[in-house]
Coordinates of C-alpha atoms in Angstrom, one line a residue:
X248 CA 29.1 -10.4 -7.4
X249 CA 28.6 -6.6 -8.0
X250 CA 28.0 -4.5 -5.3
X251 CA 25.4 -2.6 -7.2
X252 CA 23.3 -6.7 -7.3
X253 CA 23.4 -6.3 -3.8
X254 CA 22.2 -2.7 -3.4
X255 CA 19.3 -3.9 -5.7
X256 CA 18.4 -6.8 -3.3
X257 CA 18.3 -4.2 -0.1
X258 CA 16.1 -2.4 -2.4
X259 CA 13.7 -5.6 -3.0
X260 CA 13.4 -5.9 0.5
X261 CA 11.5 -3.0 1.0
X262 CA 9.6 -3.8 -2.4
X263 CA 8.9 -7.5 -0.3
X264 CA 8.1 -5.9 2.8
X265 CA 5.1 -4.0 1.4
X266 CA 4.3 -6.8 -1.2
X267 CA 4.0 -9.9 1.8
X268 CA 3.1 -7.9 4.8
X269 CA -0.4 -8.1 5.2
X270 CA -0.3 -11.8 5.9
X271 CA 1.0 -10.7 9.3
X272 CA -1.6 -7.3 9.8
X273 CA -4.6 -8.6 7.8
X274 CA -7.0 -9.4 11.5
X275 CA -6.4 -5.9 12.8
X276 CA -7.0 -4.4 9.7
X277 CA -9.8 -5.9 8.5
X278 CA -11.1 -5.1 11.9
X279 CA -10.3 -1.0 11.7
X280 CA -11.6 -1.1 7.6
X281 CA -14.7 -2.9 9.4
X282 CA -14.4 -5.4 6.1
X283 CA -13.6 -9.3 5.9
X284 CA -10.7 -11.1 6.4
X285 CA -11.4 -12.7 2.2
X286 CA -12.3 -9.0 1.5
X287 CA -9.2 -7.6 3.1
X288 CA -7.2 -10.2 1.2
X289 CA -8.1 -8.6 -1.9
X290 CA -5.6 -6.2 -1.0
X291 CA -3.2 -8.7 -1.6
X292 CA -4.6 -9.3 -4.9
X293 CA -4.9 -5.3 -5.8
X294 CA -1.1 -5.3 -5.2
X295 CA -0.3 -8.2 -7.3
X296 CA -2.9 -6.7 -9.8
X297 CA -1.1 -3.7 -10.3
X298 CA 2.6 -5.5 -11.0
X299 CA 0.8 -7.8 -13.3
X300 CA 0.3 -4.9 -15.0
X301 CA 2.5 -2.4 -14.6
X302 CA 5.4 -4.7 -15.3
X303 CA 4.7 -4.8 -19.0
X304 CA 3.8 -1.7 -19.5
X305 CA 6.5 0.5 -17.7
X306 CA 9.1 -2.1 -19.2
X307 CA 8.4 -1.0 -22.4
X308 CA 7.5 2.6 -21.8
X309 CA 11.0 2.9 -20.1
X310 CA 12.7 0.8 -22.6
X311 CA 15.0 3.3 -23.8
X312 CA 15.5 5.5 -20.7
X313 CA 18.2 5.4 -18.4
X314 CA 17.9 1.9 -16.2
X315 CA 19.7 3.7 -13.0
X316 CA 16.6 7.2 -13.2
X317 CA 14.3 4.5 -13.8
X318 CA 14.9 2.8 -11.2
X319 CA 15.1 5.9 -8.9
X320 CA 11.9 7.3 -10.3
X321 CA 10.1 4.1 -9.6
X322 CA 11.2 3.7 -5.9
X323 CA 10.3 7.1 -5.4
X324 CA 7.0 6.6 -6.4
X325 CA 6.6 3.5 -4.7
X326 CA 7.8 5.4 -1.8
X327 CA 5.1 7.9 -1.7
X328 CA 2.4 4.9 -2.3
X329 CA 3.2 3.5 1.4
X330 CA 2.7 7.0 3.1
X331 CA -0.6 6.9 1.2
X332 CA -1.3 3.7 2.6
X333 CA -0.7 4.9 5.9
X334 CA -2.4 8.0 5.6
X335 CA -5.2 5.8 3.9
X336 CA -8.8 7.1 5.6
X337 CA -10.9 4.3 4.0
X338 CA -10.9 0.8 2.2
X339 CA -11.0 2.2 -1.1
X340 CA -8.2 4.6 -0.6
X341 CA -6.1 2.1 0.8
X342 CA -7.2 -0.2 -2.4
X343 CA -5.8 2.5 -4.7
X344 CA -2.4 3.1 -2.9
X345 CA -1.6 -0.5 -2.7
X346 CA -2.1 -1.2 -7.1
X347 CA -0.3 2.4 -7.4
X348 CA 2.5 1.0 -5.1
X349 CA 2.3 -2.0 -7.2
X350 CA 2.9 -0.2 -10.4
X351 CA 6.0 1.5 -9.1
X352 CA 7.2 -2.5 -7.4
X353 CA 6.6 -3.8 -10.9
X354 CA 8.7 -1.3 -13.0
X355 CA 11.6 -1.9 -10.5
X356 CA 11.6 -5.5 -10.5
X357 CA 11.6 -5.2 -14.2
X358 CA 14.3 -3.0 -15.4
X359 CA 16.5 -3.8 -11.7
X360 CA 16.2 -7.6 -12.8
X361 CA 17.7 -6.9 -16.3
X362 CA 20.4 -4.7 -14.4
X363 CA 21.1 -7.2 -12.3
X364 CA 22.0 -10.1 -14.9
X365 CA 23.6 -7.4 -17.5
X366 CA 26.2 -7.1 -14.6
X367 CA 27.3 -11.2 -14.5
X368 CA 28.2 -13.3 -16.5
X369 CA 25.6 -15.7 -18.1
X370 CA 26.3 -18.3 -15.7
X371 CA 26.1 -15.9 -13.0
X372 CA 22.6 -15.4 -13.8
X373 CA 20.6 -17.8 -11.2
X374 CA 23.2 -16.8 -8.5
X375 CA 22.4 -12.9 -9.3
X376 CA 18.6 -13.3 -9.5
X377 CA 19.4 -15.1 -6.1
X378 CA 20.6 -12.1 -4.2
X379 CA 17.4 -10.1 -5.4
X380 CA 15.6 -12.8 -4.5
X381 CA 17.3 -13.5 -1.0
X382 CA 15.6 -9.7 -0.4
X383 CA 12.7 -11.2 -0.6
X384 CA 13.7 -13.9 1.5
X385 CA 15.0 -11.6 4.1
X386 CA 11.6 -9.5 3.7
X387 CA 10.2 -12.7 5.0
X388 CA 12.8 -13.0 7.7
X389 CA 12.5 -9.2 9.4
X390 CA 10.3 -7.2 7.3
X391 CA 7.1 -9.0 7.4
X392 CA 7.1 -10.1 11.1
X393 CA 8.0 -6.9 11.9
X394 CA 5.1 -5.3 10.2
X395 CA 2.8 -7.8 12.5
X396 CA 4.6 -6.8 15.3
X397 CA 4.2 -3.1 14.4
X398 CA 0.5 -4.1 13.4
X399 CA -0.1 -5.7 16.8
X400 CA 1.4 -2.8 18.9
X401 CA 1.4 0.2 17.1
X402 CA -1.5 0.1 14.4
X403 CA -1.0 -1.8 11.1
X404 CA -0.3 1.7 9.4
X405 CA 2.7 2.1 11.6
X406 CA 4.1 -0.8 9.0
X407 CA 3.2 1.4 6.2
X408 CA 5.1 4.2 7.7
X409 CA 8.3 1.8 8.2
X410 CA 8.1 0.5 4.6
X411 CA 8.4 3.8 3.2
X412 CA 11.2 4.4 5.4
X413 CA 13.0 1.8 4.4
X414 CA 12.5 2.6 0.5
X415 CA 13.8 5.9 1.5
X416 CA 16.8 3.7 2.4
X417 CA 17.0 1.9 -0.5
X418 CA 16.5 4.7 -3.1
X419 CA 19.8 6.5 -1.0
X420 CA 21.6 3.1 -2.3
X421 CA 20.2 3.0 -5.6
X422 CA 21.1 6.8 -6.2
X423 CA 25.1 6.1 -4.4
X424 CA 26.3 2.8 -6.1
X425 CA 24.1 1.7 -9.2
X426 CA 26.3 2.6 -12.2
X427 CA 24.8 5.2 -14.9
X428 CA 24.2 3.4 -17.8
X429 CA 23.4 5.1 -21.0
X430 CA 20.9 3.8 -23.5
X431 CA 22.6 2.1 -26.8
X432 CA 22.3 3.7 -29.8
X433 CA 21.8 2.7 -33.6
X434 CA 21.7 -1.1 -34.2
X435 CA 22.2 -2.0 -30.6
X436 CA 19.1 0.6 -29.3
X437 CA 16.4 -1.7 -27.5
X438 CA 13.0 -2.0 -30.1
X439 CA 9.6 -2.8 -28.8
X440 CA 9.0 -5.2 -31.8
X441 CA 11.9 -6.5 -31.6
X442 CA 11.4 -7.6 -28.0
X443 CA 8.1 -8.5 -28.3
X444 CA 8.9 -11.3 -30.3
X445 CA 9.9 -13.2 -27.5
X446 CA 6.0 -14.2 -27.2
X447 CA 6.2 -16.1 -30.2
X448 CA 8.1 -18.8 -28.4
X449 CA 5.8 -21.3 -26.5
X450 CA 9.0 -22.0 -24.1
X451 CA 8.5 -18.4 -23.2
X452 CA 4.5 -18.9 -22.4
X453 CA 5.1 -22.3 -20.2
X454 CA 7.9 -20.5 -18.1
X455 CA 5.3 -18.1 -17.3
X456 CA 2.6 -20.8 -16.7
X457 CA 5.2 -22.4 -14.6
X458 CA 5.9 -19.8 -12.2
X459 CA 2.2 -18.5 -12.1
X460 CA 1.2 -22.0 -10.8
X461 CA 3.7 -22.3 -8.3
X462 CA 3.2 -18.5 -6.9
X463 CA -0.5 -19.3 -6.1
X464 CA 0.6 -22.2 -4.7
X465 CA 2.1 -20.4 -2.2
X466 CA 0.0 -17.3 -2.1
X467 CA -3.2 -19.1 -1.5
X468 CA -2.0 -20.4 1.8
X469 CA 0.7 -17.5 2.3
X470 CA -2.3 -14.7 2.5
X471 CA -4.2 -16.4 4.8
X472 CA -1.4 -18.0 7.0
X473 CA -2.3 -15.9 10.0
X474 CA -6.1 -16.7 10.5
X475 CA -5.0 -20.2 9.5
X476 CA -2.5 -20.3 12.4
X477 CA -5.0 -18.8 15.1
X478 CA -8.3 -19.9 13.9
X479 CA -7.2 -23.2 12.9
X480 CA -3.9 -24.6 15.0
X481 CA -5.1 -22.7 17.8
X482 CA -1.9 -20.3 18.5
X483 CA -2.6 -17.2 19.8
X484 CA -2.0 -13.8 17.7
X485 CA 1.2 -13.4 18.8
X486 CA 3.2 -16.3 18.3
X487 CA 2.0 -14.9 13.9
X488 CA 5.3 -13.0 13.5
X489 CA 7.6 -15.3 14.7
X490 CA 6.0 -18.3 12.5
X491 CA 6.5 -15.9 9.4
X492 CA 9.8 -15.3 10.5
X493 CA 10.3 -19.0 10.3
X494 CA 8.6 -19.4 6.9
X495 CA 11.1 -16.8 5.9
X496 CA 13.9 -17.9 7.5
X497 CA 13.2 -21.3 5.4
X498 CA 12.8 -18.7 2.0
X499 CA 16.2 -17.7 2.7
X500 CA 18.0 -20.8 3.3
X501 CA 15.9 -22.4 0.3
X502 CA 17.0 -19.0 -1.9
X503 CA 20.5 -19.8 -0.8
X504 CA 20.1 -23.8 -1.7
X505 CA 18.9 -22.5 -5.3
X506 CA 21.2 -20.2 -6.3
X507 CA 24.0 -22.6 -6.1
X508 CA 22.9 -25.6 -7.9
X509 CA 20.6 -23.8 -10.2
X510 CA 23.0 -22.7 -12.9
X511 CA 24.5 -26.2 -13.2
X512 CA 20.7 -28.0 -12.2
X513 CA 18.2 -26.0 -13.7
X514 CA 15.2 -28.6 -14.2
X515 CA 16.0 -30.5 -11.5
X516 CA 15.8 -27.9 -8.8
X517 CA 12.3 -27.0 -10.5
X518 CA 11.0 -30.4 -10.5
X519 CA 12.2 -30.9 -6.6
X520 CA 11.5 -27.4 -5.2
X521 CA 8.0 -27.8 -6.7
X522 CA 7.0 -30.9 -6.4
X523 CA 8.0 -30.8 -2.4
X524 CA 6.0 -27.8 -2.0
X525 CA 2.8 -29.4 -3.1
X526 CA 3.7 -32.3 -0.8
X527 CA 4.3 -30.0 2.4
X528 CA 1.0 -27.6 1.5
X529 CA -1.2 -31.8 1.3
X530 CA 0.5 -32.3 4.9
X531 CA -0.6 -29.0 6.0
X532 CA -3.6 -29.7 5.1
X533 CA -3.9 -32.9 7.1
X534 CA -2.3 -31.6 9.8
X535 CA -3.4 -27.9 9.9
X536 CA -5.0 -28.1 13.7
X537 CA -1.7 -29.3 15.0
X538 CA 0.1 -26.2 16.3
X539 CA 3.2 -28.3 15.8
X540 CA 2.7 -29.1 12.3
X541 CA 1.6 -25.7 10.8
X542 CA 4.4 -24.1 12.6
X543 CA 7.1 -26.6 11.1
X544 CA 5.4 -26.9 8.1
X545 CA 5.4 -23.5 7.3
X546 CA 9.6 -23.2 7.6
X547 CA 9.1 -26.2 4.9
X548 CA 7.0 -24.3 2.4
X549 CA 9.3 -21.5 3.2
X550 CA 12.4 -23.4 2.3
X551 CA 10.6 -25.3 -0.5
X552 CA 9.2 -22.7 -2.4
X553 CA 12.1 -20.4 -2.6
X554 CA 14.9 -22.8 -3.8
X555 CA 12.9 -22.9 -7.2
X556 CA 12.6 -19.5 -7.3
X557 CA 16.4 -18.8 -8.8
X558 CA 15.6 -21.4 -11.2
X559 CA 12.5 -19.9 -12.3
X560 CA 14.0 -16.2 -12.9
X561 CA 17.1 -17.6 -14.6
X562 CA 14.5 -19.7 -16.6
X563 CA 12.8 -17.0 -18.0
X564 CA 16.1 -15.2 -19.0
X565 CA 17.4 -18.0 -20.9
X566 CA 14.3 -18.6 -23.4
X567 CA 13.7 -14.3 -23.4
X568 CA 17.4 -13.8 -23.7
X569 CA 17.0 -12.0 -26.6
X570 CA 14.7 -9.1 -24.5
X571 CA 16.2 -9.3 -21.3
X572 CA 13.6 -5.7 -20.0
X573 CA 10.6 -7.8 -21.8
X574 CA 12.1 -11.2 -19.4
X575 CA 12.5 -9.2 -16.0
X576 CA 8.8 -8.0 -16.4
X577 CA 7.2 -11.3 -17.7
X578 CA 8.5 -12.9 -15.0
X579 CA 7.1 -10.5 -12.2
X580 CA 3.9 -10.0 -14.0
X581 CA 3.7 -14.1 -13.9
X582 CA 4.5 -14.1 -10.4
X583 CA 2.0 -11.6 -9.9
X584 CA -0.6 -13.2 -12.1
X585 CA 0.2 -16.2 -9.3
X586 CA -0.3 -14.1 -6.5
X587 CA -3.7 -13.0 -7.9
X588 CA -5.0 -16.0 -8.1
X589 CA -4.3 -17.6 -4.8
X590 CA -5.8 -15.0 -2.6
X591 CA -8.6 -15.4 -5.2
X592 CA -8.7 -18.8 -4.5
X593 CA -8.2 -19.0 -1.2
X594 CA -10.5 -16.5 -1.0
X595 CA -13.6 -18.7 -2.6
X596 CA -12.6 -21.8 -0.4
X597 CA -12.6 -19.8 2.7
X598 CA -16.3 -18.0 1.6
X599 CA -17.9 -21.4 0.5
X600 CA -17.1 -22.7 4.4
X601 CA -14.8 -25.2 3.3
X602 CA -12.3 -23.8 6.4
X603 CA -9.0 -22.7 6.1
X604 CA -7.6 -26.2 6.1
X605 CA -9.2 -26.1 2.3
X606 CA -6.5 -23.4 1.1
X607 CA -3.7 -25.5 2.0
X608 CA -5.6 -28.3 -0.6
X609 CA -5.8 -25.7 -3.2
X610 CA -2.2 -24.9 -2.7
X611 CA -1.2 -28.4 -3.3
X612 CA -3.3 -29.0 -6.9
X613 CA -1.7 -25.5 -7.6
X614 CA 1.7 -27.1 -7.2
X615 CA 0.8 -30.2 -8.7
X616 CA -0.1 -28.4 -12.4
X617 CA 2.6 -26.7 -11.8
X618 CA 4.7 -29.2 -11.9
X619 CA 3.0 -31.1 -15.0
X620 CA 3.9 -27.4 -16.6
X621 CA 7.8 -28.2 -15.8
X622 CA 7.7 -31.5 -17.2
X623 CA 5.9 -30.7 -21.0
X624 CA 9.1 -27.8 -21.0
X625 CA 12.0 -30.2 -19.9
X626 CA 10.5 -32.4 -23.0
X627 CA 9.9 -30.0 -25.1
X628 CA 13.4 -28.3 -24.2
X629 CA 15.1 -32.1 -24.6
X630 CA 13.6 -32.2 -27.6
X631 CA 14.6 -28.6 -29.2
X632 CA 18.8 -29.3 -28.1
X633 CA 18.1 -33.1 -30.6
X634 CA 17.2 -31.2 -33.4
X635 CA 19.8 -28.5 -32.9
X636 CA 22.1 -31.6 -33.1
X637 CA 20.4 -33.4 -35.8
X638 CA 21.0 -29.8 -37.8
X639 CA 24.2 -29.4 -37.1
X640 CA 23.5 -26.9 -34.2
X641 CA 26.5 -26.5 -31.5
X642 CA 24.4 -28.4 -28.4
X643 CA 23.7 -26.7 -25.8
X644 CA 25.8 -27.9 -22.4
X645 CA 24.6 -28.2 -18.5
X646 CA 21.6 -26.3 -18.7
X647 CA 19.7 -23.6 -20.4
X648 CA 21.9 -21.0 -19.1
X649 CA 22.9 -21.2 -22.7
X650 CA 19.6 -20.9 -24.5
X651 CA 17.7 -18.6 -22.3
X652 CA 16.6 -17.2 -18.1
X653 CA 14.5 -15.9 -14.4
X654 CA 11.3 -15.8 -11.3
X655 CA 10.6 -13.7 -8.4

């Protein structure tokens, strides 16, 4: 594996860090902002808001520029959206900081996503959208606990100011060992239209579906894991960053899990990864004022979520492989679009009294379409490789690593 797919996963896990982090400071800041914790949650949903959107649009506004300023430009700005954060004096500031920081997150998933599977072989692709995905993981793991702790102890805008250190980190990597790559020319020069054609495809449109669903899954019990763990279980505030440590400690063991059978297992490690995590979210439901059970239960979810998320981004890439820019960003804009609306959700259940138990039921149904989605594209998929046969087509072998890719 490059060295440069690796610089762009210590880069993601500042991205993550930000992104997942106020699961672990949400109480002590809704508590300075004087808002709710639903209302506070929305935060969540601004930052997801603003890659839903900016990933399209900054994919193909930088479509023909340089992939390695992009992706220096971007972290920059993303950068200088955490010391806003931290600087933040009001709800509504803070609001604005976290979509601009979003904007910035989105663009560099987008274009570091295509470098990071133009630099592997097409096999190579799950096991490369691994590694940036295993900074997610790892974000789990360190970052986000470590922003509780900081929120605890030091102020939850201390974690602001430790997020933007560490993208000052990354963009020193970015700027050392990504290669310069120059924009192709005549035939080969990347075209808007041509790219956009990719939506045509309804493959395209259910890989999105699929990893929309199974994002809010997660996310609608994810953003309201800490009041869910002290309200609910009964543990006190700071046992919250060690439990997300767990949950990602399980993200990066089920990342690790995924990236190696996912290139030769594509559907199958969708249908499993998925179809556990609505089973584990119905337990933790059931079981949500057992201290016990939430804690173990969220290492599960951890671990279950993340194996499918290697199968998911190289999903993407396969059916998009004709716009590999137009891939990257549909995939993080349909992450995104998940991670909108379960906060949203979870937000509604929580407001309508139905307790935080509710979320982890919302989660579950989440995972369940989800996996309906899966299924209609494995028969849909089956059925697309018989008529290439029927026609004379050269079948496709293993997996859709031939036919098209990615999730986040």
């Amino acid at each position: 594996m490059p060295l440069a797919v690796y610089v762009l996963g210590l880069s993601v896990f500042a991205l993550g860090t930000s992104e997942f982090m106020l699961s672990g400071i949400l109480e002590p800041l809704a508590r300075d902002m004087g808002v709710s914790i639903p209302k506070a949650g929305m935060l969540v949903s601004a930052f997801a808001i603003g890659m839903v959107v900016g990933a399209p649009l900054l994919a193909a506004a930088t479509l023909r520029l340089p992939r390695r300023t992009t992706l220096i430009a971007l972290l920059a700005v993303f950068g200088l959206g955490q010391v806003a954060g931290a600087l933040a004096p009001t709800y509504g500031v803070l609001f604005v900081s976290r979509v601009v920081s979003a904007l910035a997150c989105a663009g560099f998933w987008a274009v570091g996503a295509a470098v990071a599977v133009s630099l592997v072989p097409v096999t190579q692709r799950a096991r490369a959208m691994a590694v940036m995905v295993g900074g997610l993981s790892v974000a789990n793991i360190a970052g986000v606990p470590a922003g509780a702790f900081l929120g605890q102890h030091a102020g939850w805008r201390a974690a602001f100011w430790a997020v933007a250190a560490l993208a000052a980190l990354g963009l020193v990597g970015v700027v050392a060992l990504v290669p310069r790559t120059r924009p192709a020319t005549g035939a080969d020069a990347p075209r808007l239209r041509r790219e956009l054609r990719i939506y045509a495809d309804r493959q395209v449109w259910l890989a999105l579906v699929t990893i929309a669903l199974n994002a809010a899954a997660v996310f609608a019990l994810f953003s309201y894991l800490s009041p869910l763990l002290t309200r609910t279980a009964g543990l006190a505030e700071g046992w919250v960053p060690w439990v997300l440590a767990l949950f990602g400690l399980g993200a990066l063991i089920g990342t690790a899990i995924g990236g190696r059978i996912a290139d030769a297992h594509l559907f199958g490690t969708m249908y499993a990864g998925i179809a556990a995590s609505a089973v584990v979210l119905g337990v933790l439901a059931l079981l949500a004022h057992s201290p016990a059970a939430a804690v173990g239960l969220a290492f599960l979810l951890g671990l279950t979520a993340f194996t499918t998320a290697p199968a998911l981004n190289a999903r993407m890439f396969n059916v998009a492989n004709a716009a590999p820019t137009l891939a990257g960003a549909t995939t993080t804009a349909s992450f995104n679009i998940g991670n909108t609306l379960g906060p949203w959700l979870g937000g509604l259940v929580i407001g309508a009294g139905w307790g935080y138990p509710a979320v982890a039921w919302t989660g579950a149904l989440l995972a369940a379409a989800a996996v309906g989605a899966t299924l209609l594209a494995s028969r849909l998929h089956r059925a697309s490789a018989r008529s290439q046969v029927i026609a004379g087509a050269r079948p496709e072998h293993g997996h859709p690593a031939s036919a098209a890719p990615r999730h986040r």
